[in-house]
Coordinates of C-alpha atoms in Angstrom, one line a residue:
Chain A
M1 CA 4.6 -20.1 -24.0
L2 CA 7.3 -17.5 -23.7
R3 CA 10.6 -18.7 -25.1
N4 CA 13.7 -18.4 -23.0
S5 CA 16.1 -16.0 -24.7
G6 CA 18.2 -14.5 -22.0
K7 CA 21.8 -14.9 -21.0
P8 CA 22.8 -16.7 -17.9
I9 CA 24.6 -15.0 -15.0
S10 CA 28.1 -15.8 -14.0
E11 CA 28.7 -19.3 -12.7
K12 CA 30.7 -17.9 -9.8
A13 CA 27.4 -16.8 -8.4
I14 CA 27.0 -20.4 -7.1
T15 CA 30.1 -20.0 -4.9
V16 CA 28.9 -16.6 -3.7
W17 CA 25.5 -17.9 -2.8
R18 CA 27.1 -20.9 -1.1
W19 CA 29.0 -18.5 1.1
T20 CA 26.0 -16.4 2.0
G21 CA 24.0 -19.6 2.6
A22 CA 26.7 -20.9 4.9
L23 CA 26.7 -17.7 6.9
G24 CA 22.9 -17.8 7.1
T25 CA 22.9 -21.4 8.3
L26 CA 25.6 -20.6 10.9
V27 CA 23.3 -17.9 12.4
S28 CA 20.3 -20.2 12.4
G29 CA 22.5 -23.0 13.7
A30 CA 23.3 -20.8 16.7
V31 CA 19.6 -20.1 17.2
I32 CA 18.7 -23.8 16.9
G33 CA 21.6 -24.8 19.2
G34 CA 20.3 -22.3 21.8
M35 CA 16.9 -23.8 21.6
A36 CA 18.3 -27.3 21.9
W37 CA 20.3 -26.2 25.0
V38 CA 17.2 -24.8 26.7
L39 CA 15.1 -27.8 25.8
A40 CA 17.8 -30.2 27.1
R41 CA 17.7 -28.5 30.4
F42 CA 14.0 -29.3 30.6
H43 CA 14.8 -32.9 30.0
V44 CA 13.0 -33.1 26.7
P45 CA 13.2 -36.6 25.0
K46 CA 16.2 -37.2 22.8
W47 CA 14.2 -37.5 19.6
C48 CA 13.1 -33.9 19.9
L49 CA 16.8 -32.7 19.9
G50 CA 17.4 -35.1 17.0
M51 CA 14.7 -33.5 15.1
L52 CA 16.1 -30.1 15.6
A53 CA 19.5 -31.3 14.4
G54 CA 17.8 -32.9 11.4
I55 CA 16.0 -29.6 10.5
W56 CA 19.3 -27.8 10.6
L57 CA 21.1 -30.4 8.5
I58 CA 18.3 -30.2 5.9
E59 CA 18.7 -26.4 5.9
V60 CA 22.5 -26.7 5.3
V61 CA 22.0 -29.2 2.5
L62 CA 19.4 -26.9 0.9
W63 CA 21.1 -23.5 1.2
V64 CA 24.7 -24.6 0.8
G65 CA 24.3 -27.5 -1.6
W66 CA 21.3 -27.3 -3.7
V67 CA 19.5 -23.9 -3.9
P68 CA 22.6 -21.9 -5.2
V69 CA 23.0 -24.3 -8.1
L70 CA 19.3 -24.3 -9.0
R71 CA 19.1 -20.5 -8.6
Q72 CA 22.1 -19.9 -10.9
R73 CA 20.7 -22.3 -13.5
R74 CA 17.3 -20.6 -13.5
W75 CA 18.6 -17.1 -13.9
R76 CA 18.3 -15.5 -17.3
Y77 CA 18.4 -11.8 -18.2
A78 CA 17.9 -10.0 -21.5
I79 CA 18.4 -6.3 -21.9
R80 CA 16.9 -5.0 -25.1
E81 CA 16.5 -1.5 -26.4
E82 CA 12.8 -1.4 -25.2
E83 CA 12.8 -3.6 -22.2
I84 CA 14.5 -5.5 -19.5
D85 CA 13.5 -9.2 -19.3
I86 CA 14.4 -11.1 -16.2
Q87 CA 13.7 -14.8 -15.4
R88 CA 14.5 -16.3 -12.0
G89 CA 13.2 -18.4 -9.1
V90 CA 13.7 -21.8 -7.5
W91 CA 10.3 -22.7 -6.0
S92 CA 8.4 -20.6 -8.4
T93 CA 9.7 -19.4 -11.7
K94 CA 9.3 -15.6 -12.1
R95 CA 9.5 -13.7 -15.3
T96 CA 9.6 -9.9 -15.0
L97 CA 9.4 -7.4 -17.7
I98 CA 10.4 -3.8 -17.2
P99 CA 9.8 -1.4 -20.1
M100 CA 12.8 0.8 -20.6
T101 CA 10.7 3.9 -20.5
R102 CA 9.9 3.2 -16.8
V103 CA 13.5 2.9 -15.7
Q104 CA 14.4 5.7 -13.3
Y105 CA 18.0 4.9 -12.5
V106 CA 20.5 2.0 -12.4
D107 CA 23.0 1.1 -9.7
V108 CA 26.1 -1.1 -9.9
R109 CA 26.5 -2.8 -6.5
Q110 CA 29.4 -4.8 -5.1
G111 CA 29.6 -6.3 -1.6
P112 CA 32.8 -7.8 -0.2
L113 CA 31.8 -11.3 -1.3
L114 CA 31.0 -10.3 -4.8
K115 CA 34.2 -8.2 -5.0
R116 CA 36.3 -11.2 -4.0
Y117 CA 35.1 -13.1 -7.0
G118 CA 35.3 -10.1 -9.4
L119 CA 31.5 -9.8 -9.7
A120 CA 29.0 -7.0 -9.3
S121 CA 25.2 -6.8 -9.4
I122 CA 23.1 -4.2 -11.1
A123 CA 19.9 -2.8 -9.6
V124 CA 17.3 -1.3 -11.8
F125 CA 14.8 1.1 -10.2
T126 CA 11.4 2.0 -11.5
A127 CA 9.0 4.3 -9.7
A128 CA 7.3 1.2 -8.2
A129 CA 10.1 -1.2 -7.2
A130 CA 13.8 -2.3 -7.5
H131 CA 14.9 -5.2 -9.6
E132 CA 18.3 -6.8 -9.2
I133 CA 20.4 -8.8 -11.6
P134 CA 23.0 -10.4 -9.3
A135 CA 26.5 -11.6 -9.9
L136 CA 27.6 -10.4 -13.3
P137 CA 31.3 -10.0 -14.2
M138 CA 32.4 -6.6 -13.2
E139 CA 33.0 -5.2 -16.7
E140 CA 29.8 -6.7 -18.0
A141 CA 27.8 -5.0 -15.1
E142 CA 29.4 -1.7 -15.8
R143 CA 28.7 -1.9 -19.5
L144 CA 25.1 -2.9 -18.9
C145 CA 24.6 -0.1 -16.4
C146 CA 25.8 2.5 -19.0
L147 CA 23.7 0.8 -21.7
I148 CA 20.5 0.8 -19.7
A149 CA 21.1 4.4 -18.6
E150 CA 21.6 5.3 -22.3
W151 CA 18.5 3.5 -23.5
A152 CA 16.3 4.6 -20.6
K153 CA 17.2 8.2 -21.5
V154 CA 16.5 7.7 -25.2
A155 CA 13.2 6.0 -24.5
D156 CA 12.2 8.8 -22.1
D157 CA 12.8 11.3 -24.8
N158 CA 10.6 9.5 -27.2
D159 CA 7.9 9.2 -24.7
A160 CA 7.7 12.9 -23.9
Chain B
M1 CA 2.8 38.0 -9.7
T2 CA 5.9 39.1 -8.0
R3 CA 7.5 37.5 -5.0
K4 CA 5.8 38.7 -1.8
A5 CA 7.2 39.2 1.6
R6 CA 7.6 36.1 3.7
R7 CA 4.5 35.3 5.6
R8 CA 3.5 33.5 8.7
L9 CA 0.6 31.2 9.3
H10 CA -2.5 32.4 11.2
P11 CA -1.8 32.1 14.9
I12 CA -4.5 29.5 15.2
A13 CA -1.9 27.2 13.7
I14 CA -0.3 27.1 17.2
M15 CA -3.5 25.7 18.7
A16 CA -4.0 23.2 15.9
G17 CA -0.4 22.0 16.2
L18 CA -0.6 21.8 20.0
G19 CA -3.9 20.0 19.9
K20 CA -2.4 17.3 17.7
E21 CA 0.8 17.0 19.8
L22 CA -1.2 16.8 23.1
K23 CA -3.5 14.2 21.7
N24 CA -0.5 12.0 21.0
M25 CA 1.0 12.7 24.5
V26 CA -2.1 12.0 26.7
V27 CA -1.9 8.3 26.9
P28 CA 1.9 7.9 27.5
L29 CA 1.7 10.7 30.1
L30 CA -1.2 9.0 31.9
V31 CA 0.7 5.8 32.0
I32 CA 3.8 7.5 33.4
M33 CA 1.7 9.2 36.1
A34 CA -0.1 6.0 37.0
A35 CA 3.1 4.1 37.2
G36 CA 4.7 6.7 39.4
S37 CA 1.8 7.1 41.8
R38 CA 1.6 3.5 42.7
H39 CA 2.9 4.3 46.2
G40 CA 0.6 7.2 47.0
F41 CA 0.6 10.6 45.3
S42 CA 3.4 13.1 45.6
W43 CA 4.1 16.3 43.7
T44 CA 7.1 14.7 41.8
D45 CA 4.6 12.6 39.9
I46 CA 3.4 15.6 37.9
L47 CA 6.9 16.9 37.3
V48 CA 7.5 14.9 34.1
P49 CA 4.1 15.6 32.5
L50 CA 4.4 19.3 33.5
A51 CA 7.8 19.6 31.9
A52 CA 6.6 17.8 28.8
L53 CA 3.6 20.1 28.6
I54 CA 5.7 23.3 29.0
Y55 CA 8.2 22.0 26.4
T56 CA 5.4 21.3 23.9
L57 CA 3.9 24.7 24.5
V58 CA 7.2 26.6 24.0
M59 CA 8.1 24.5 21.0
G60 CA 4.7 25.0 19.5
V61 CA 5.0 28.8 19.7
L62 CA 8.7 28.8 18.6
S63 CA 8.0 26.6 15.6
W64 CA 5.1 28.8 14.6
L65 CA 7.4 31.8 14.8
R66 CA 10.0 30.2 12.6
F67 CA 7.7 28.8 10.0
T68 CA 7.4 31.2 7.1
Y69 CA 6.2 30.6 3.6
E70 CA 6.0 32.5 0.3
W71 CA 5.4 31.8 -3.3
D72 CA 5.6 33.5 -6.7
D73 CA 4.5 32.1 -10.0
T74 CA 7.2 29.4 -10.2
C75 CA 8.1 28.4 -6.7
L76 CA 6.8 27.8 -3.2
V77 CA 9.4 28.5 -0.5
V78 CA 8.9 27.2 3.0
E79 CA 11.3 27.9 5.9
E80 CA 11.0 26.1 9.1
G81 CA 12.8 24.5 12.0
V82 CA 13.6 25.7 15.5
F83 CA 17.1 24.4 16.1
V84 CA 17.9 23.4 12.5
R85 CA 16.8 25.8 9.9
K86 CA 15.4 24.2 6.9
K87 CA 14.5 26.0 3.7
R88 CA 12.7 24.1 1.0
S89 CA 11.7 25.4 -2.3
I90 CA 9.2 23.5 -4.4
P91 CA 8.7 24.3 -8.1
L92 CA 4.9 24.7 -8.5
E93 CA 4.6 22.4 -11.5
R94 CA 6.1 19.6 -9.5
I95 CA 3.2 19.6 -7.0
H96 CA 1.3 16.4 -7.4
G97 CA -1.8 17.1 -5.4
I98 CA -3.2 19.6 -2.9
S99 CA -5.7 18.8 -0.2
V100 CA -7.5 21.5 1.7
T101 CA -8.8 20.7 5.1
E102 CA -10.9 22.7 7.5
G103 CA -10.5 21.2 10.9
I104 CA -12.2 22.3 14.0
W105 CA -9.5 24.7 15.0
Q106 CA -9.3 26.1 11.5
R107 CA -13.0 26.6 11.3
M108 CA -12.9 28.7 14.5
A109 CA -10.5 31.1 12.9
G110 CA -12.0 30.9 9.4
V111 CA -8.9 29.6 7.8
V112 CA -7.9 26.3 6.1
Q113 CA -5.1 23.8 6.3
V114 CA -3.3 23.0 3.0
H115 CA -1.5 19.8 2.5
I116 CA 0.9 19.7 -0.5
E117 CA 2.1 16.6 -2.0
T118 CA 5.2 16.5 -4.2
A119 CA 7.4 14.0 -6.0
G120 CA 10.0 12.0 -4.3
D121 CA 8.2 10.7 -1.3
A122 CA 10.8 8.0 -0.9
L123 CA 12.9 10.6 0.8
G124 CA 10.2 11.4 3.3
E125 CA 10.3 15.1 2.3
A126 CA 7.4 14.9 0.0
E127 CA 4.9 16.8 2.0
V128 CA 4.4 20.3 3.2
T129 CA 1.6 21.3 5.4
L130 CA 0.5 24.9 5.7
R131 CA -1.5 24.6 8.8
A132 CA -3.6 27.7 8.7
I133 CA -3.8 30.1 5.8
S134 CA -6.8 32.1 4.7
R135 CA -9.2 30.5 2.2
E136 CA -8.5 33.1 -0.5
E137 CA -4.8 32.4 -0.2
A138 CA -5.3 28.7 -0.5
R139 CA -7.4 29.3 -3.6
R140 CA -4.7 31.6 -5.0
L141 CA -2.1 29.0 -4.4
Q142 CA -4.2 26.3 -6.2
R143 CA -4.6 28.7 -9.1
C144 CA -0.9 29.4 -9.3
V145 CA -0.2 25.7 -9.3
E146 CA -2.6 25.1 -12.1
Q147 CA -1.1 28.0 -14.1
A148 CA 2.4 26.7 -13.6
K149 CA 1.4 23.3 -14.8
H150 CA -0.3 24.7 -17.9
K151 CA 2.8 26.8 -18.6
A152 CA 5.0 23.8 -18.3
E153 CA 2.8 21.8 -20.7
N154 CA 2.0 24.3 -23.4
A155 CA 4.1 27.4 -23.3
S156 CA 2.5 28.6 -26.5
H157 CA -1.1 29.3 -25.7
P158 CA -1.8 30.0 -22.0
E159 CA -5.4 28.9 -21.3
P160 CA -7.6 31.6 -19.9
L161 CA -8.2 31.3 -16.2
A162 CA -11.6 29.6 -15.7
N163 CA -13.8 31.2 -13.1
R164 CA -16.9 29.6 -14.5
P165 CA -18.5 27.0 -12.3
H166 CA -17.4 23.4 -13.0
P167 CA -20.1 20.8 -13.5
V168 CA -20.5 18.4 -10.6
L169 CA -19.8 14.9 -11.7
F170 CA -20.8 13.0 -8.6
T171 CA -22.5 13.6 -5.3
L172 CA -23.8 11.5 -2.5
S173 CA -27.3 12.0 -1.2
M174 CA -27.8 11.8 2.5
K175 CA -29.4 8.4 2.1
E176 CA -26.4 7.1 0.2
V177 CA -24.0 8.5 2.9
W178 CA -26.0 6.5 5.4
V179 CA -25.9 3.3 3.3
A180 CA -22.2 3.8 2.5
S181 CA -21.4 4.1 6.2
L182 CA -23.6 1.2 7.1
T183 CA -21.9 -1.2 4.6
S184 CA -18.3 0.0 4.9
G185 CA -17.4 -2.5 7.6
G186 CA -15.2 -0.2 9.7
A187 CA -16.4 -1.7 13.0
L188 CA -13.4 -4.0 13.2
G189 CA -11.1 -1.0 12.9
V190 CA -12.8 0.6 15.8
V191 CA -12.6 -2.5 17.9
A192 CA -8.9 -2.8 17.1
A193 CA -8.3 0.8 18.1
L194 CA -10.2 0.3 21.3
C195 CA -8.1 -2.8 22.1
A196 CA -4.9 -0.9 21.3
F197 CA -6.1 1.9 23.6
L198 CA -6.9 -0.4 26.5
S199 CA -3.7 -2.3 26.2
Q200 CA -1.9 0.9 27.1
F201 CA -3.5 0.8 30.5
S202 CA -2.5 -2.8 31.3
D203 CA -0.5 -1.4 34.2
F204 CA -3.4 -0.4 36.3
I205 CA -6.4 -2.3 35.0
P206 CA -6.4 -5.6 36.7
Y207 CA -6.9 -7.8 33.7
E208 CA -6.1 -11.0 35.4
A209 CA -8.7 -10.5 38.1
L210 CA -11.1 -9.5 35.3
V211 CA -10.4 -12.7 33.4
R212 CA -10.9 -14.7 36.6
D213 CA -14.2 -12.9 37.2
I214 CA -15.3 -13.6 33.7
Q215 CA -14.5 -17.3 34.1
S216 CA -16.5 -17.7 37.2
T217 CA -19.4 -15.8 35.7
W218 CA -19.1 -18.0 32.6
N219 CA -19.2 -21.1 34.7
G220 CA -22.3 -19.8 36.5
H221 CA -25.3 -18.7 34.5
G222 CA -23.6 -15.5 33.3
R223 CA -22.5 -16.6 29.8
W224 CA -25.5 -15.1 28.2
Y225 CA -24.7 -11.8 29.9
I226 CA -21.2 -12.0 28.6
A227 CA -22.4 -12.8 25.1
L228 CA -24.8 -9.9 25.4
L229 CA -22.0 -7.6 26.6
I230 CA -19.7 -8.6 23.7
L231 CA -22.5 -8.2 21.3
S232 CA -23.3 -4.7 22.6
I233 CA -19.6 -3.7 22.4
L234 CA -19.5 -4.8 18.8
L235 CA -22.7 -3.0 18.0
A236 CA -21.3 0.2 19.7
A237 CA -18.1 -0.1 17.7
Y238 CA -20.2 -0.5 14.6
G239 CA -22.2 2.6 15.5
V240 CA -19.0 4.6 16.0
A241 CA -17.7 3.4 12.7
I242 CA -20.9 4.5 11.0
V243 CA -20.8 7.9 12.6
Q244 CA -17.1 8.3 11.6
N245 CA -17.9 7.4 8.0
M246 CA -20.9 9.6 7.9
I247 CA -18.8 12.6 9.0
R248 CA -16.2 11.6 6.5
Y249 CA -18.5 11.2 3.5
A250 CA -21.1 13.9 4.2
S251 CA -21.5 16.4 1.4
F252 CA -19.3 14.5 -1.0
V253 CA -18.8 16.3 -4.3
V254 CA -16.6 15.4 -7.2
R255 CA -15.8 18.1 -9.8
K256 CA -13.5 18.3 -12.7
Q257 CA -11.6 21.5 -13.3
E258 CA -9.7 21.5 -16.5
D259 CA -7.2 18.7 -15.9
T260 CA -7.7 18.3 -12.2
I261 CA -10.2 16.1 -10.3
V262 CA -11.4 17.9 -7.2
I263 CA -13.0 15.8 -4.5
A264 CA -14.6 17.7 -1.6
R265 CA -16.1 16.0 1.4
G266 CA -16.6 16.0 5.1
W267 CA -18.9 17.6 7.7
L268 CA -17.1 18.6 10.9
E269 CA -13.9 18.7 8.9
R270 CA -14.2 19.9 5.3
K271 CA -11.6 18.5 3.0
A272 CA -10.9 19.1 -0.7
V273 CA -8.4 16.9 -2.5
S274 CA -7.3 17.8 -5.9
V275 CA -5.6 15.3 -8.1
P276 CA -4.2 16.2 -11.5
V277 CA -5.4 13.7 -14.2
D278 CA -1.9 13.0 -15.4
R279 CA -0.9 11.8 -12.0
V280 CA -3.6 9.2 -11.9
Q281 CA -2.0 5.7 -12.3
G282 CA -5.1 3.5 -12.4
V283 CA -8.7 3.1 -11.4
V284 CA -9.8 0.5 -8.8
I285 CA -13.3 -0.6 -8.2
H286 CA -14.1 -2.3 -4.9
E287 CA -17.2 -4.3 -4.3
N288 CA -17.6 -5.9 -1.0
W289 CA -20.2 -8.7 -0.9
L290 CA -22.8 -6.7 1.1
R291 CA -22.7 -3.8 -1.4
R292 CA -22.6 -6.1 -4.4
F293 CA -25.8 -7.7 -3.1
F294 CA -27.5 -4.3 -3.5
G295 CA -25.8 -3.5 -6.7
Y296 CA -23.4 -0.9 -5.3
A297 CA -19.6 -0.5 -5.6
S298 CA -17.0 2.0 -4.6
V299 CA -14.4 3.6 -6.9
S300 CA -10.9 4.7 -6.0
I301 CA -8.1 6.2 -8.1
I302 CA -4.5 5.3 -7.7
H303 CA -2.6 8.4 -7.3
A304 CA 1.2 8.6 -7.7
G305 CA 2.0 10.2 -4.4
G306 CA 1.4 9.7 -0.7
A307 CA -1.8 9.3 1.2
L308 CA -3.7 12.5 0.2
D309 CA -6.9 11.2 1.6
G310 CA -5.7 9.6 4.8
G311 CA -6.5 6.2 3.3
P312 CA -3.9 3.6 2.2
S313 CA -1.0 5.2 0.4
G314 CA -1.8 6.1 -3.2
E315 CA -5.5 5.5 -3.1
V316 CA -8.0 8.3 -3.2
V317 CA -11.7 7.6 -3.0
L318 CA -13.6 8.9 -6.0
C319 CA -17.0 7.5 -5.2
P320 CA -17.6 5.9 -1.8
L321 CA -20.8 4.3 -2.9
V322 CA -22.3 4.3 -6.4
K323 CA -24.8 2.2 -8.3
K324 CA -22.8 0.0 -10.7
H325 CA -24.3 1.3 -13.9
R326 CA -23.2 4.9 -13.0
I327 CA -19.5 4.0 -12.7
V328 CA -18.8 4.0 -16.4
P329 CA -20.1 7.5 -17.2
I330 CA -18.5 9.0 -14.0
V331 CA -15.1 7.6 -14.6
Q332 CA -15.4 8.4 -18.3
A333 CA -16.0 12.1 -17.5
C334 CA -13.1 12.2 -15.0
L335 CA -10.6 10.1 -16.8
P336 CA -11.6 9.8 -20.5
E337 CA -8.6 7.5 -21.3
Y338 CA -9.9 4.5 -19.3
R339 CA -12.3 2.0 -20.6
L340 CA -14.2 0.2 -17.8
D341 CA -16.8 -1.7 -19.8
V342 CA -14.3 -4.2 -21.1
P343 CA -15.3 -7.9 -21.5
F344 CA -13.4 -10.0 -18.9
C345 CA -11.8 -13.3 -19.8
P346 CA -12.5 -16.0 -17.1
L347 CA -9.8 -18.4 -15.8
P348 CA -9.6 -21.8 -17.4
Q349 CA -11.7 -24.6 -15.9
R350 CA -8.6 -26.4 -14.5
A351 CA -7.9 -23.5 -12.2
K352 CA -11.2 -24.1 -10.3
S353 CA -10.1 -26.9 -8.2
R354 CA -6.9 -25.0 -7.1
Y355 CA -9.1 -22.1 -6.1
M356 CA -11.4 -24.3 -4.1
L357 CA -8.7 -26.2 -2.3
R358 CA -6.5 -23.2 -1.5
P359 CA -8.4 -22.1 1.6
L360 CA -8.3 -25.7 2.9
Y361 CA -4.5 -25.8 3.0
W362 CA -4.4 -23.6 6.1
L363 CA -7.9 -24.2 7.4
T364 CA -8.0 -28.0 7.7
I365 CA -5.6 -28.6 10.5
P366 CA -6.7 -25.8 12.9
V367 CA -10.4 -26.6 12.3
G368 CA -9.8 -30.3 12.8
V369 CA -7.9 -29.8 16.0
A370 CA -10.6 -27.4 17.3
A371 CA -13.4 -29.8 16.4
Y372 CA -11.6 -32.6 18.2
M373 CA -10.9 -30.6 21.4
E374 CA -14.5 -29.5 21.8
R375 CA -15.8 -32.8 20.9
P376 CA -19.6 -33.1 20.8
W377 CA -20.5 -29.5 19.7
G378 CA -17.2 -28.6 18.1
A379 CA -17.9 -30.9 15.2
G380 CA -20.2 -28.2 14.0
L381 CA -17.0 -26.3 13.1
L382 CA -16.5 -28.8 10.3
F383 CA -19.1 -27.0 8.3
V384 CA -16.5 -24.3 7.8
L385 CA -14.8 -26.6 5.3
P386 CA -17.5 -26.9 2.7
L387 CA -18.1 -23.2 3.2
A388 CA -14.5 -22.6 2.3
L389 CA -14.8 -24.7 -0.8
W390 CA -17.8 -22.7 -1.8
I391 CA -16.0 -19.4 -1.2
G392 CA -13.1 -20.7 -3.2
A393 CA -15.4 -21.4 -6.1
R394 CA -16.9 -17.9 -5.9
R395 CA -13.4 -16.5 -5.9
Y396 CA -12.6 -18.5 -9.0
Q397 CA -15.7 -17.1 -10.7
A398 CA -14.8 -13.5 -9.7
A399 CA -11.2 -13.7 -11.0
G400 CA -10.4 -12.6 -14.5
W401 CA -8.5 -10.3 -16.8
A402 CA -9.1 -8.1 -19.8
L403 CA -6.7 -6.7 -22.3
S404 CA -7.1 -3.9 -24.8
S405 CA -4.4 -2.2 -26.8
K406 CA -3.8 0.5 -24.2
Q407 CA -5.1 -1.0 -21.0
L408 CA -4.8 -4.0 -18.7
S409 CA -7.6 -4.9 -16.3
L410 CA -7.3 -7.4 -13.5
R411 CA -10.0 -8.6 -11.1
N412 CA -10.1 -10.9 -8.1
G413 CA -11.6 -11.5 -4.7
W414 CA -15.0 -12.4 -3.4
F415 CA -15.6 -10.8 0.0
R416 CA -14.0 -7.7 -1.4
R417 CA -13.9 -8.0 -5.2
T418 CA -11.3 -5.7 -6.6
T419 CA -11.0 -4.7 -10.2
A420 CA -8.0 -2.7 -11.2
H421 CA -7.7 -0.9 -14.6
L422 CA -4.2 0.1 -15.6
L423 CA -3.0 1.9 -18.7
K424 CA -0.1 0.4 -20.5
R425 CA 2.0 3.5 -20.1
H426 CA 1.6 3.4 -16.3
V427 CA 2.6 -0.2 -15.9
Q428 CA 6.0 -0.1 -14.2
S429 CA 6.7 -3.8 -14.5
L430 CA 4.9 -7.0 -15.2
E431 CA 5.7 -10.3 -13.5
I432 CA 4.6 -13.8 -14.4
A433 CA 5.2 -16.4 -11.8
T434 CA 4.7 -20.1 -12.0
T435 CA 5.1 -22.6 -9.2
W436 CA 5.8 -26.3 -9.8
W437 CA 2.1 -27.1 -9.2
Q438 CA 1.0 -24.4 -11.6
R439 CA 3.3 -25.5 -14.3
K440 CA 1.8 -29.0 -14.2
K441 CA -1.6 -27.5 -14.9
Q442 CA -0.2 -24.8 -17.3
L443 CA -1.3 -21.9 -15.2
A444 CA 0.5 -18.8 -14.1
T445 CA 0.1 -15.8 -11.8
I446 CA 0.3 -12.4 -13.3
S447 CA 1.0 -9.2 -11.4
A448 CA 1.5 -5.7 -12.6
S449 CA 2.9 -2.9 -10.5
V450 CA 2.3 0.8 -10.9
M451 CA 3.4 3.9 -9.0
P452 CA 3.6 4.5 -6.0
V453 CA 5.9 1.9 -4.5
G454 CA 4.2 -1.3 -3.6
T455 CA 1.0 -0.9 -5.5
R456 CA 0.5 -4.0 -7.5
S457 CA -2.5 -6.0 -8.7
R458 CA -2.4 -9.7 -9.5
V459 CA -4.5 -12.6 -10.6
V460 CA -3.6 -16.1 -9.7
D461 CA -4.0 -19.1 -12.1
V462 CA -4.3 -17.5 -15.5
D463 CA -3.9 -19.8 -18.5
E464 CA -0.2 -20.0 -19.3
E465 CA -0.8 -18.9 -22.9
D466 CA -2.9 -15.9 -21.8
A467 CA -0.2 -14.9 -19.4
A468 CA 2.3 -15.1 -22.2
S469 CA 0.1 -12.9 -24.4
I470 CA -0.2 -10.3 -21.7
Y471 CA 3.6 -10.4 -21.4
R472 CA 4.0 -9.8 -25.1
W473 CA 1.5 -7.0 -25.0
L474 CA 3.8 -5.0 -22.8
Q475 CA 6.9 -6.0 -24.7
G476 CA 8.3 -3.8 -27.4
E477 CA 8.3 -4.6 -31.1
K478 CA 12.1 -4.8 -31.6
G479 CA 13.9 -8.1 -31.6
D480 CA 16.7 -9.2 -29.3
Q481 CA 19.7 -7.0 -28.5
T482 CA 22.0 -7.0 -25.6

């Protein structure tokens, strides 16, 4: 099988994903709470409401507790002169290969959360899709962005 | 050629544009009128439609007046816009494909509509339509584009302009047009369109009363009549789909002119699509089960651009219906780089049970519930489950992959078996995904994406080692660096 040769992403990613997970569960908590309120007005049996609360609790445990850790642990990226090799995924492990010749352009992106932890993500665009490497240290992200741009250009020249 | 004066489209373009606008307006306007005239008719009811009509007419004429175009041997320049002037200039060698259509309006005036496809369709500015220009002009534009491309490719020796006739690579006989339309399965599309159309009128068709009537008829002796009615509606939809396809595929001709594939087709509306060979990203062969039974298939090419052919984005039909043994020579002539007669590797035996069980995951519960609700006769529904198992097994047999040094081929599906052939240099990215269950059986899903955005082909449950070898095939030779 394919050997795993990439570098891991920053460990602070876990914290960032915990925050986004918490925000997401707040939103879905509001939705579920609303549903529970409506159901309570129709005198639905107690265990139904209990089940809704249980679903929400499971969601919180998953998205705040467990998934961010697993996700960070699974992430690997390798950037080589001829290709970008990405491995990720919690439920299903995905391994993606992007030949350097196909790279159209690269972005460094930084949202408010990422910025707070001194992180940035880079997005690699091909003519078919965008691929993101999330949560790299800021300097590393910028360095990689330049590197990919450089190699993508060189590779393009060879191709033509 | 020197730059000519800016030119306008033939005035019939106004009519063609208006026709299209009005067609889109009819249903909403009818709804507005019907909603307004609920309490008896008064002249104010037609005020809104009238205003809309006049506005459209004026805008139609104005936008025709402001639309000008010109080209020289490097650039096509289009100016348009009534309130906001927009000037677009497109380098000729950047044009990806041209399709020439003769609609009903255009035929009346003896002109053609030219649709031009360029790069960068993510921006939504990829297309230019010259709604009515003379046929000679369209031909001249095509020739200029070809010349510009040649000049861009090999500046040293310009190829002589070929006016000799090009050999026809593929045609459809009238009988084949008939069979292709018969087996294309477009009836569902027609029914869907009909439903969408009827749902617009829900305001003033009393559906509830209709349903009540149907129920009482159903409870009486009328259920055979209803069944007959539904059957006849389906048959009529099927008939409409057949006619649509016959009009679409009539006089289908594929030619190759130097490095461009030209596909001409259509009866009421003539259409010629030209696709440069170097823009082709892959070859896809579709075999639905009905056609496969008679030994037929259809061939499309993936084209790096928008929907030139009105079909799904990026796919252009090369042969709507063709005997399987003819596919290889035809594609060989059009796209010599592709090898279609590659031996396919089947999936490992341990994938078979997964394929067979997969349809059951989402079928068992609804079928079980339905069988329970309609107890004595509903139990017949349970026969669906073994059928699903059987289809799963067929899907397992159909799936496979093939790899050569330059090309990756992926095949899957049973109802509609799809075989995609992709060249290595067109593969934009390759993904290998394994779920927990797949890992236990050492299987993986491979998917490859090509241009345009969202075009990907995949095969589920390939042997892990095979997936790894496909991955390595796309990988470069050099070792690790960061």
